[in-house]
PDB file of N, CA, C and O in Angstrom:
ATOM      1  N   VAL A  17     -42.637  -7.487  44.758  1.00 73.00           N
ATOM      2  CA  VAL A  17     -43.132  -8.502  43.847  1.00 73.00           C
ATOM      3  C   VAL A  17     -44.474  -8.054  43.301  1.00 73.00           C
ATOM      4  O   VAL A  17     -45.358  -7.669  44.067  1.00 73.00           O
ATOM      5  N   VAL A  18     -44.619  -8.086  42.015  1.00 81.00           N
ATOM      6  CA  VAL A  18     -45.908  -7.846  41.376  1.00 81.00           C
ATOM      7  C   VAL A  18     -46.302  -9.165  40.720  1.00 81.00           C
ATOM      8  O   VAL A  18     -45.616  -9.651  39.826  1.00 81.00           O
ATOM      9  N   ALA A  19     -47.380  -9.741  41.226  1.00 84.00           N
ATOM     10  CA  ALA A  19     -47.833 -11.033  40.719  1.00 84.00           C
ATOM     11  C   ALA A  19     -49.315 -11.177  41.032  1.00 84.00           C
ATOM     12  O   ALA A  19     -49.830 -10.513  41.937  1.00 84.00           O
ATOM     13  N   PRO A  20     -49.998 -12.042  40.301  1.00 86.00           N
ATOM     14  CA  PRO A  20     -51.393 -12.299  40.634  1.00 86.00           C
ATOM     15  C   PRO A  20     -51.517 -12.796  42.079  1.00 86.00           C
ATOM     16  O   PRO A  20     -50.678 -13.568  42.560  1.00 86.00           O
ATOM     17  N   LEU A  21     -52.548 -12.331  42.761  1.00 84.00           N
ATOM     18  CA  LEU A  21     -52.729 -12.653  44.172  1.00 84.00           C
ATOM     19  C   LEU A  21     -52.765 -14.160  44.410  1.00 84.00           C
ATOM     20  O   LEU A  21     -52.156 -14.659  45.359  1.00 84.00           O
ATOM     21  N   ALA A  22     -53.430 -14.911  43.544  1.00 89.00           N
ATOM     22  CA  ALA A  22     -53.510 -16.367  43.709  1.00 89.00           C
ATOM     23  C   ALA A  22     -52.127 -17.016  43.652  1.00 89.00           C
ATOM     24  O   ALA A  22     -51.832 -17.931  44.425  1.00 89.00           O
ATOM     25  N   GLU A  23     -51.275 -16.522  42.766  1.00 92.00           N
ATOM     26  CA  GLU A  23     -49.921 -17.075  42.667  1.00 92.00           C
ATOM     27  C   GLU A  23     -49.102 -16.738  43.903  1.00 92.00           C
ATOM     28  O   GLU A  23     -48.309 -17.556  44.380  1.00 92.00           O
ATOM     29  N   MET A  24     -49.271 -15.530  44.433  1.00 88.00           N
ATOM     30  CA  MET A  24     -48.551 -15.146  45.644  1.00 88.00           C
ATOM     31  C   MET A  24     -48.974 -16.030  46.810  1.00 88.00           C
ATOM     32  O   MET A  24     -48.135 -16.516  47.574  1.00 88.00           O
ATOM     33  N   ARG A  25     -50.275 -16.230  46.946  1.00 90.00           N
ATOM     34  CA  ARG A  25     -50.780 -17.070  48.035  1.00 90.00           C
ATOM     35  C   ARG A  25     -50.302 -18.503  47.891  1.00 90.00           C
ATOM     36  O   ARG A  25     -49.944 -19.151  48.873  1.00 90.00           O
ATOM     37  N   ALA A  26     -50.278 -19.013  46.657  1.00 94.00           N
ATOM     38  CA  ALA A  26     -49.799 -20.375  46.418  1.00 94.00           C
ATOM     39  C   ALA A  26     -48.331 -20.519  46.796  1.00 94.00           C
ATOM     40  O   ALA A  26     -47.887 -21.590  47.212  1.00 94.00           O
ATOM     41  N   ALA A  27     -47.569 -19.427  46.690  1.00 93.00           N
ATOM     42  CA  ALA A  27     -46.146 -19.441  47.044  1.00 93.00           C
ATOM     43  C   ALA A  27     -45.931 -19.148  48.530  1.00 93.00           C
ATOM     44  O   ALA A  27     -44.799 -19.040  48.986  1.00 93.00           O
ATOM     45  N   GLY A  28     -47.033 -18.990  49.283  1.00 93.00           N
ATOM     46  CA  GLY A  28     -46.925 -18.753  50.714  1.00 93.00           C
ATOM     47  C   GLY A  28     -46.762 -17.295  51.101  1.00 93.00           C
ATOM     48  O   GLY A  28     -46.478 -16.979  52.248  1.00 93.00           O
ATOM     49  N   MET A  29     -46.923 -16.377  50.148  1.00 91.00           N
ATOM     50  CA  MET A  29     -46.829 -14.955  50.456  1.00 91.00           C
ATOM     51  C   MET A  29     -48.232 -14.399  50.702  1.00 91.00           C
ATOM     52  O   MET A  29     -49.201 -14.861  50.113  1.00 91.00           O
ATOM     53  N   THR A  30     -48.301 -13.420  51.583  1.00 87.00           N
ATOM     54  CA  THR A  30     -49.589 -12.815  51.873  1.00 87.00           C
ATOM     55  C   THR A  30     -49.609 -11.374  51.395  1.00 87.00           C
ATOM     56  O   THR A  30     -48.574 -10.699  51.363  1.00 87.00           O
ATOM     57  N   SER A  31     -50.779 -10.936  51.021  1.00 84.00           N
ATOM     58  CA  SER A  31     -50.962  -9.557  50.584  1.00 84.00           C
ATOM     59  C   SER A  31     -52.443  -9.263  50.572  1.00 84.00           C
ATOM     60  O   SER A  31     -53.258 -10.152  50.331  1.00 84.00           O
ATOM     61  N   ASP A  32     -52.776  -8.018  50.845  1.00 85.00           N
ATOM     62  CA  ASP A  32     -54.138  -7.579  50.619  1.00 85.00           C
ATOM     63  C   ASP A  32     -54.304  -7.416  49.113  1.00 85.00           C
ATOM     64  O   ASP A  32     -53.329  -7.180  48.395  1.00 85.00           O
ATOM     65  N   PRO A  33     -55.535  -7.506  48.612  1.00 87.00           N
ATOM     66  CA  PRO A  33     -55.721  -7.325  47.166  1.00 87.00           C
ATOM     67  C   PRO A  33     -55.564  -5.859  46.762  1.00 87.00           C
ATOM     68  O   PRO A  33     -56.034  -4.961  47.454  1.00 87.00           O
ATOM     69  N   TRP A  34     -54.871  -5.635  45.669  1.00 90.00           N
ATOM     70  CA  TRP A  34     -54.638  -4.302  45.119  1.00 90.00           C
ATOM     71  C   TRP A  34     -55.207  -4.264  43.711  1.00 90.00           C
ATOM     72  O   TRP A  34     -55.202  -5.267  42.999  1.00 90.00           O
ATOM     73  N   ALA A  35     -55.676  -3.101  43.304  1.00 93.00           N
ATOM     74  CA  ALA A  35     -56.162  -2.905  41.942  1.00 93.00           C
ATOM     75  C   ALA A  35     -55.117  -2.123  41.161  1.00 93.00           C
ATOM     76  O   ALA A  35     -54.500  -1.210  41.685  1.00 93.00           O
ATOM     77  N   ARG A  36     -54.933  -2.498  39.903  1.00 93.00           N
ATOM     78  CA  ARG A  36     -54.002  -1.769  39.046  1.00 93.00           C
ATOM     79  C   ARG A  36     -54.782  -0.761  38.216  1.00 93.00           C
ATOM     80  O   ARG A  36     -55.757  -1.101  37.563  1.00 93.00           O
ATOM     81  N   ILE A  37     -54.328   0.468  38.244  1.00 93.00           N
ATOM     82  CA  ILE A  37     -54.872   1.519  37.399  1.00 93.00           C
ATOM     83  C   ILE A  37     -53.740   1.957  36.482  1.00 93.00           C
ATOM     84  O   ILE A  37     -52.693   2.412  36.957  1.00 93.00           O
ATOM     85  N   SER A  38     -53.931   1.786  35.188  1.00 90.00           N
ATOM     86  CA  SER A  38     -52.908   2.196  34.224  1.00 90.00           C
ATOM     87  C   SER A  38     -53.299   3.556  33.673  1.00 90.00           C
ATOM     88  O   SER A  38     -54.397   3.728  33.139  1.00 90.00           O
ATOM     89  N   LEU A  39     -52.408   4.518  33.823  1.00 85.00           N
ATOM     90  CA  LEU A  39     -52.675   5.858  33.314  1.00 85.00           C
ATOM     91  C   LEU A  39     -52.512   5.851  31.800  1.00 85.00           C
ATOM     92  O   LEU A  39     -51.525   5.342  31.276  1.00 85.00           O
ATOM     93  N   THR A  40     -53.482   6.424  31.112  1.00 80.00           N
ATOM     94  CA  THR A  40     -53.420   6.423  29.650  1.00 80.00           C
ATOM     95  C   THR A  40     -52.698   7.637  29.097  1.00 80.00           C
ATOM     96  O   THR A  40     -52.452   7.713  27.910  1.00 80.00           O
ATOM     97  N   VAL A  41     -52.346   8.565  29.981  1.00 75.00           N
ATOM     98  CA  VAL A  41     -51.584   9.722  29.544  1.00 75.00           C
ATOM     99  C   VAL A  41     -50.169   9.264  29.200  1.00 75.00           C
ATOM    100  O   VAL A  41     -49.580   8.448  29.900  1.00 75.00           O
ATOM    101  N   HIS A  42     -49.636   9.750  28.079  1.00 68.00           N
ATOM    102  CA  HIS A  42     -48.269   9.400  27.698  1.00 68.00           C
ATOM    103  C   HIS A  42     -47.314  10.076  28.682  1.00 68.00           C
ATOM    104  O   HIS A  42     -47.383  11.273  28.913  1.00 68.00           O
ATOM    105  N   SER A  43     -46.471   9.288  29.306  1.00 64.00           N
ATOM    106  CA  SER A  43     -45.513   9.839  30.259  1.00 64.00           C
ATOM    107  C   SER A  43     -44.103   9.463  29.826  1.00 64.00           C
ATOM    108  O   SER A  43     -43.903   8.598  29.003  1.00 64.00           O
ATOM    109  N   ASP A  44     -43.152  10.115  30.409  1.00 63.00           N
ATOM    110  CA  ASP A  44     -41.750   9.911  30.094  1.00 63.00           C
ATOM    111  C   ASP A  44     -41.021   9.694  31.413  1.00 63.00           C
ATOM    112  O   ASP A  44     -41.286  10.386  32.391  1.00 63.00           O
ATOM    113  N   LEU A  45     -40.111   8.742  31.451  1.00 61.00           N
ATOM    114  CA  LEU A  45     -39.381   8.467  32.686  1.00 61.00           C
ATOM    115  C   LEU A  45     -38.593   9.681  33.168  1.00 61.00           C
ATOM    116  O   LEU A  45     -38.284   9.803  34.338  1.00 61.00           O
ATOM    117  N   ALA A  46     -38.306  10.619  32.276  1.00 63.00           N
ATOM    118  CA  ALA A  46     -37.557  11.816  32.666  1.00 63.00           C
ATOM    119  C   ALA A  46     -38.482  12.964  33.077  1.00 63.00           C
ATOM    120  O   ALA A  46     -38.007  14.008  33.514  1.00 63.00           O
ATOM    121  N   ALA A  47     -39.790  12.777  32.945  1.00 66.00           N
ATOM    122  CA  ALA A  47     -40.737  13.842  33.297  1.00 66.00           C
ATOM    123  C   ALA A  47     -40.702  14.088  34.806  1.00 66.00           C
ATOM    124  O   ALA A  47     -40.489  13.173  35.593  1.00 66.00           O
ATOM    125  N   VAL A  48     -40.926  15.326  35.187  1.00 71.00           N
ATOM    126  CA  VAL A  48     -40.898  15.699  36.596  1.00 71.00           C
ATOM    127  C   VAL A  48     -42.281  16.194  37.000  1.00 71.00           C
ATOM    128  O   VAL A  48     -42.874  17.005  36.307  1.00 71.00           O
ATOM    129  N   GLY A  49     -42.800  15.697  38.114  1.00 79.00           N
ATOM    130  CA  GLY A  49     -44.031  16.228  38.674  1.00 79.00           C
ATOM    131  C   GLY A  49     -45.273  15.388  38.493  1.00 79.00           C
ATOM    132  O   GLY A  49     -46.233  15.552  39.248  1.00 79.00           O
ATOM    133  N   LEU A  50     -45.313  14.486  37.515  1.00 80.00           N
ATOM    134  CA  LEU A  50     -46.517  13.696  37.297  1.00 80.00           C
ATOM    135  C   LEU A  50     -46.818  12.807  38.498  1.00 80.00           C
ATOM    136  O   LEU A  50     -47.931  12.807  39.022  1.00 80.00           O
ATOM    137  N   THR A  51     -45.824  12.080  38.967  1.00 83.00           N
ATOM    138  CA  THR A  51     -46.029  11.199  40.112  1.00 83.00           C
ATOM    139  C   THR A  51     -46.443  12.003  41.337  1.00 83.00           C
ATOM    140  O   THR A  51     -47.354  11.615  42.067  1.00 83.00           O
ATOM    141  N   ALA A  52     -45.818  13.144  41.558  1.00 85.00           N
ATOM    142  CA  ALA A  52     -46.157  13.990  42.701  1.00 85.00           C
ATOM    143  C   ALA A  52     -47.602  14.469  42.621  1.00 85.00           C
ATOM    144  O   ALA A  52     -48.294  14.540  43.633  1.00 85.00           O
ATOM    145  N   ALA A  53     -48.075  14.792  41.414  1.00 87.00           N
ATOM    146  CA  ALA A  53     -49.442  15.293  41.245  1.00 87.00           C
ATOM    147  C   ALA A  53     -50.466  14.242  41.638  1.00 87.00           C
ATOM    148  O   ALA A  53     -51.369  14.516  42.441  1.00 87.00           O
ATOM    149  N   PHE A  54     -50.361  13.026  41.105  1.00 87.00           N
ATOM    150  CA  PHE A  54     -51.389  12.049  41.450  1.00 87.00           C
ATOM    151  C   PHE A  54     -51.174  11.467  42.835  1.00 87.00           C
ATOM    152  O   PHE A  54     -52.124  11.172  43.543  1.00 87.00           O
ATOM    153  N   ALA A  55     -49.932  11.347  43.282  1.00 89.00           N
ATOM    154  CA  ALA A  55     -49.697  10.853  44.640  1.00 89.00           C
ATOM    155  C   ALA A  55     -50.239  11.838  45.673  1.00 89.00           C
ATOM    156  O   ALA A  55     -50.834  11.437  46.677  1.00 89.00           O
ATOM    157  N   GLY A  56     -50.054  13.132  45.424  1.00 92.00           N
ATOM    158  CA  GLY A  56     -50.573  14.148  46.335  1.00 92.00           C
ATOM    159  C   GLY A  56     -52.084  14.143  46.385  1.00 92.00           C
ATOM    160  O   GLY A  56     -52.691  14.241  47.457  1.00 92.00           O
ATOM    161  N   ALA A  57     -52.718  14.031  45.208  1.00 94.00           N
ATOM    162  CA  ALA A  57     -54.183  14.021  45.153  1.00 94.00           C
ATOM    163  C   ALA A  57     -54.753  12.784  45.844  1.00 94.00           C
ATOM    164  O   ALA A  57     -55.723  12.871  46.602  1.00 94.00           O
ATOM    165  N   LEU A  58     -54.148  11.630  45.610  1.00 96.00           N
ATOM    166  CA  LEU A  58     -54.618  10.402  46.260  1.00 96.00           C
ATOM    167  C   LEU A  58     -54.336  10.450  47.757  1.00 96.00           C
ATOM    168  O   LEU A  58     -55.178  10.061  48.565  1.00 96.00           O
ATOM    169  N   GLY A  59     -53.176  10.943  48.138  1.00 95.00           N
ATOM    170  CA  GLY A  59     -52.828  11.051  49.555  1.00 95.00           C
ATOM    171  C   GLY A  59     -53.767  11.969  50.310  1.00 95.00           C
ATOM    172  O   GLY A  59     -54.122  11.698  51.459  1.00 95.00           O
ATOM    173  N   ALA A  60     -54.205  13.048  49.663  1.00 96.00           N
ATOM    174  CA  ALA A  60     -55.142  13.978  50.299  1.00 96.00           C
ATOM    175  C   ALA A  60     -56.472  13.292  50.616  1.00 96.00           C
ATOM    176  O   ALA A  60     -57.177  13.699  51.536  1.00 96.00           O
ATOM    177  N   GLU A  61     -56.780  12.235  49.875  1.00 97.00           N
ATOM    178  CA  GLU A  61     -58.019  11.464  50.111  1.00 97.00           C
ATOM    179  C   GLU A  61     -57.736  10.194  50.920  1.00 97.00           C
ATOM    180  O   GLU A  61     -58.594   9.326  51.030  1.00 97.00           O
ATOM    181  N   GLU A  62     -56.516  10.098  51.456  1.00 97.00           N
ATOM    182  CA  GLU A  62     -56.082   8.951  52.264  1.00 97.00           C
ATOM    183  C   GLU A  62     -56.176   7.622  51.512  1.00 97.00           C
ATOM    184  O   GLU A  62     -56.600   6.601  52.039  1.00 97.00           O
ATOM    185  N   ILE A  63     -55.736   7.667  50.248  1.00 97.00           N
ATOM    186  CA  ILE A  63     -55.685   6.462  49.422  1.00 97.00           C
ATOM    187  C   ILE A  63     -54.220   6.099  49.233  1.00 97.00           C
ATOM    188  O   ILE A  63     -53.444   6.870  48.657  1.00 97.00           O
ATOM    189  N   SER A  64     -53.844   4.939  49.732  1.00 95.00           N
ATOM    190  CA  SER A  64     -52.478   4.458  49.562  1.00 95.00           C
ATOM    191  C   SER A  64     -52.245   4.116  48.096  1.00 95.00           C
ATOM    192  O   SER A  64     -53.147   3.636  47.409  1.00 95.00           O
ATOM    193  N   CYS A  65     -51.029   4.359  47.618  1.00 93.00           N
ATOM    194  CA  CYS A  65     -50.730   4.124  46.208  1.00 93.00           C
ATOM    195  C   CYS A  65     -49.287   3.673  46.048  1.00 93.00           C
ATOM    196  O   CYS A  65     -48.375   4.284  46.593  1.00 93.00           O
ATOM    197  N   ASN A  66     -49.102   2.612  45.304  1.00 91.00           N
ATOM    198  CA  ASN A  66     -47.773   2.176  44.902  1.00 91.00           C
ATOM    199  C   ASN A  66     -47.683   2.380  43.400  1.00 91.00           C
ATOM    200  O   ASN A  66     -48.625   2.078  42.664  1.00 91.00           O
ATOM    201  N   VAL A  67     -46.560   2.889  42.934  1.00 89.00           N
ATOM    202  CA  VAL A  67     -46.414   3.273  41.535  1.00 89.00           C
ATOM    203  C   VAL A  67     -45.324   2.448  40.864  1.00 89.00           C
ATOM    204  O   VAL A  67     -44.251   2.238  41.432  1.00 89.00           O
ATOM    205  N   ILE A  68     -45.611   2.012  39.657  1.00 88.00           N
ATOM    206  CA  ILE A  68     -44.584   1.450  38.791  1.00 88.00           C
ATOM    207  C   ILE A  68     -44.570   2.346  37.559  1.00 88.00           C
ATOM    208  O   ILE A  68     -45.560   2.448  36.830  1.00 88.00           O
ATOM    209  N   ALA A  69     -43.470   3.043  37.373  1.00 81.00           N
ATOM    210  CA  ALA A  69     -43.338   3.935  36.228  1.00 81.00           C
ATOM    211  C   ALA A  69     -42.886   3.128  35.026  1.00 81.00           C
ATOM    212  O   ALA A  69     -41.865   2.442  35.072  1.00 81.00           O
ATOM    213  N   GLY A  70     -43.666   3.193  33.972  1.00 77.00           N
ATOM    214  CA  GLY A  70     -43.318   2.514  32.740  1.00 77.00           C
ATOM    215  C   GLY A  70     -42.689   3.483  31.760  1.00 77.00           C
ATOM    216  O   GLY A  70     -42.640   4.696  32.000  1.00 77.00           O
ATOM    217  N   TYR A  71     -42.228   2.978  30.653  1.00 76.00           N
ATOM    218  CA  TYR A  71     -41.569   3.814  29.658  1.00 76.00           C
ATOM    219  C   TYR A  71     -42.536   4.833  29.066  1.00 76.00           C
ATOM    220  O   TYR A  71     -42.181   5.979  28.851  1.00 76.00           O
ATOM    221  N   HIS A  72     -43.789   4.404  28.809  1.00 77.00           N
ATOM    222  CA  HIS A  72     -44.785   5.310  28.232  1.00 77.00           C
ATOM    223  C   HIS A  72     -45.998   5.530  29.131  1.00 77.00           C
ATOM    224  O   HIS A  72     -46.730   6.497  28.938  1.00 77.00           O
ATOM    225  N   HIS A  73     -46.260   4.629  30.043  1.00 80.00           N
ATOM    226  CA  HIS A  73     -47.435   4.736  30.909  1.00 80.00           C
ATOM    227  C   HIS A  73     -47.057   4.337  32.331  1.00 80.00           C
ATOM    228  O   HIS A  73     -46.245   3.444  32.526  1.00 80.00           O
ATOM    229  N   ASP A  74     -47.684   4.996  33.305  1.00 85.00           N
ATOM    230  CA  ASP A  74     -47.466   4.647  34.704  1.00 85.00           C
ATOM    231  C   ASP A  74     -48.607   3.754  35.174  1.00 85.00           C
ATOM    232  O   ASP A  74     -49.738   3.838  34.671  1.00 85.00           O
ATOM    233  N   HIS A  75     -48.306   2.900  36.136  1.00 90.00           N
ATOM    234  CA  HIS A  75     -49.297   1.980  36.686  1.00 90.00           C
ATOM    235  C   HIS A  75     -49.374   2.224  38.189  1.00 90.00           C
ATOM    236  O   HIS A  75     -48.352   2.223  38.880  1.00 90.00           O
ATOM    237  N   LEU A  76     -50.584   2.454  38.663  1.00 93.00           N
ATOM    238  CA  LEU A  76     -50.818   2.713  40.074  1.00 93.00           C
ATOM    239  C   LEU A  76     -51.499   1.503  40.687  1.00 93.00           C
ATOM    240  O   LEU A  76     -52.405   0.928  40.082  1.00 93.00           O
ATOM    241  N   PHE A  77     -51.084   1.145  41.873  1.00 94.00           N
ATOM    242  CA  PHE A  77     -51.719   0.055  42.595  1.00 94.00           C
ATOM    243  C   PHE A  77     -52.330   0.644  43.858  1.00 94.00           C
ATOM    244  O   PHE A  77     -51.625   1.253  44.665  1.00 94.00           O
ATOM    245  N   VAL A  78     -53.647   0.495  43.985  1.00 96.00           N
ATOM    246  CA  VAL A  78     -54.386   1.043  45.123  1.00 96.00           C
ATOM    247  C   VAL A  78     -55.155  -0.086  45.787  1.00 96.00           C
ATOM    248  O   VAL A  78     -55.459  -1.100  45.149  1.00 96.00           O
ATOM    249  N   PRO A  79     -55.496   0.062  47.078  1.00 96.00           N
ATOM    250  CA  PRO A  79     -56.310  -0.965  47.729  1.00 96.00           C
ATOM    251  C   PRO A  79     -57.592  -1.184  46.923  1.00 96.00           C
ATOM    252  O   PRO A  79     -58.249  -0.225  46.504  1.00 96.00           O
ATOM    253  N   VAL A  80     -57.915  -2.435  46.685  1.00 95.00           N
ATOM    254  CA  VAL A  80     -59.031  -2.761  45.804  1.00 95.00           C
ATOM    255  C   VAL A  80     -60.337  -2.103  46.255  1.00 95.00           C
ATOM    256  O   VAL A  80     -61.132  -1.668  45.418  1.00 95.00           O
ATOM    257  N   GLU A  81     -60.530  -1.961  47.559  1.00 97.00           N
ATOM    258  CA  GLU A  81     -61.781  -1.361  48.042  1.00 97.00           C
ATOM    259  C   GLU A  81     -61.839   0.146  47.808  1.00 97.00           C
ATOM    260  O   GLU A  81     -62.889   0.760  47.974  1.00 97.00           O
ATOM    261  N   GLN A  82     -60.739   0.755  47.397  1.00 97.00           N
ATOM    262  CA  GLN A  82     -60.712   2.190  47.129  1.00 97.00           C
ATOM    263  C   GLN A  82     -60.541   2.506  45.637  1.00 97.00           C
ATOM    264  O   GLN A  82     -60.292   3.647  45.259  1.00 97.00           O
ATOM    265  N   THR A  83     -60.729   1.508  44.794  1.00 97.00           N
ATOM    266  CA  THR A  83     -60.517   1.681  43.357  1.00 97.00           C
ATOM    267  C   THR A  83     -61.407   2.780  42.776  1.00 97.00           C
ATOM    268  O   THR A  83     -60.917   3.665  42.063  1.00 97.00           O
ATOM    269  N   LEU A  84     -62.693   2.728  43.039  1.00 97.00           N
ATOM    270  CA  LEU A  84     -63.613   3.721  42.460  1.00 97.00           C
ATOM    271  C   LEU A  84     -63.295   5.126  42.967  1.00 97.00           C
ATOM    272  O   LEU A  84     -63.305   6.089  42.187  1.00 97.00           O
ATOM    273  N   GLN A  85     -62.998   5.236  44.251  1.00 98.00           N
ATOM    274  CA  GLN A  85     -62.641   6.535  44.816  1.00 98.00           C
ATOM    275  C   GLN A  85     -61.362   7.062  44.153  1.00 98.00           C
ATOM    276  O   GLN A  85     -61.264   8.230  43.803  1.00 98.00           O
ATOM    277  N   ALA A  86     -60.379   6.185  43.958  1.00 97.00           N
ATOM    278  CA  ALA A  86     -59.127   6.592  43.314  1.00 97.00           C
ATOM    279  C   ALA A  86     -59.383   7.054  41.881  1.00 97.00           C
ATOM    280  O   ALA A  86     -58.821   8.061  41.439  1.00 97.00           O
ATOM    281  N   MET A  87     -60.251   6.352  41.165  1.00 95.00           N
ATOM    282  CA  MET A  87     -60.564   6.738  39.795  1.00 95.00           C
ATOM    283  C   MET A  87     -61.224   8.112  39.753  1.00 95.00           C
ATOM    284  O   MET A  87     -60.915   8.920  38.876  1.00 95.00           O
ATOM    285  N   GLU A  88     -62.102   8.392  40.702  1.00 96.00           N
ATOM    286  CA  GLU A  88     -62.737   9.709  40.763  1.00 96.00           C
ATOM    287  C   GLU A  88     -61.702  10.807  40.991  1.00 96.00           C
ATOM    288  O   GLU A  88     -61.747  11.863  40.354  1.00 96.00           O
ATOM    289  N   VAL A  89     -60.765  10.547  41.901  1.00 95.00           N
ATOM    290  CA  VAL A  89     -59.706  11.521  42.185  1.00 95.00           C
ATOM    291  C   VAL A  89     -58.869  11.763  40.928  1.00 95.00           C
ATOM    292  O   VAL A  89     -58.583  12.907  40.563  1.00 95.00           O
ATOM    293  N   LEU A  90     -58.485  10.699  40.243  1.00 93.00           N
ATOM    294  CA  LEU A  90     -57.654  10.825  39.049  1.00 93.00           C
ATOM    295  C   LEU A  90     -58.402  11.525  37.919  1.00 93.00           C
ATOM    296  O   LEU A  90     -57.830  12.358  37.217  1.00 93.00           O
ATOM    297  N   HIS A  91     -59.674  11.211  37.758  1.00 91.00           N
ATOM    298  CA  HIS A  91     -60.464  11.909  36.736  1.00 91.00           C
ATOM    299  C   HIS A  91     -60.542  13.398  37.060  1.00 91.00           C
ATOM    300  O   HIS A  91     -60.521  14.232  36.152  1.00 91.00           O
ATOM    301  N   GLY A  92     -60.622  13.721  38.337  1.00 90.00           N
ATOM    302  CA  GLY A  92     -60.635  15.129  38.754  1.00 90.00           C
ATOM    303  C   GLY A  92     -59.377  15.865  38.339  1.00 90.00           C
ATOM    304  O   GLY A  92     -59.420  17.048  38.002  1.00 90.00           O
ATOM    305  N   LEU A  93     -58.251  15.160  38.331  1.00 85.00           N
ATOM    306  CA  LEU A  93     -56.993  15.788  37.903  1.00 85.00           C
ATOM    307  C   LEU A  93     -56.982  16.077  36.403  1.00 85.00           C
ATOM    308  O   LEU A  93     -56.291  16.985  35.949  1.00 85.00           O
ATOM    309  N   SER A  94     -57.753  15.313  35.649  1.00 79.00           N
ATOM    310  CA  SER A  94     -57.732  15.489  34.197  1.00 79.00           C
ATOM    311  C   SER A  94     -58.703  16.571  33.727  1.00 79.00           C
ATOM    312  O   SER A  94     -58.660  16.951  32.557  1.00 79.00           O
ATOM    313  N   ARG A  95     -59.555  17.056  34.612  1.00 73.00           N
ATOM    314  CA  ARG A  95     -60.509  18.104  34.239  1.00 73.00           C
ATOM    315  C   ARG A  95     -59.872  19.479  34.427  1.00 73.00           C
ATOM    316  O   ARG A  95     -59.172  19.711  35.400  1.00 73.00           O
ATOM    317  N   PRO A  96     -60.174  20.396  33.524  1.00 69.00           N
ATOM    318  CA  PRO A  96     -59.661  21.762  33.714  1.00 69.00           C
ATOM    319  C   PRO A  96     -60.312  22.404  34.935  1.00 69.00           C
ATOM    320  O   PRO A  96     -61.481  22.116  35.226  1.00 69.00           O
ATOM    321  N   PRO A  97     -59.590  23.223  35.672  1.00 68.00           N
ATOM    322  CA  PRO A  97     -60.169  23.878  36.856  1.00 68.00           C
ATOM    323  C   PRO A  97     -61.318  24.809  36.474  1.00 68.00           C
ATOM    324  O   PRO A  97     -61.333  25.363  35.390  1.00 68.00           O
ATOM    325  N   GLY A  98     -62.258  24.944  37.427  1.00 63.00           N
ATOM    326  CA  GLY A  98     -63.356  25.886  37.217  1.00 63.00           C
ATOM    327  C   GLY A  98     -64.605  25.232  37.041  1.00 63.00           C
ATOM    328  O   GLY A  98     -65.560  24.911  37.133  1.00 63.00           O
TER     329      GLY A  98
END
């Protein structure tokens, strides 16, 4: 279930708060390797990530307290090596 935390709690469901990070890179549902690249980079930093692949953009859900760290990791992937 993806829903606002307040609505989930009102319905009696519990969840820790998650932050949504929407990737602005154009992606394709048939593309191979994009999810593995960011999941591997986030996993190496011990950041849990749930992914919803969209038609043109992917959405990552990370623990809210690790949002800034996750953004740093993702920005690192967008920089050329060196």
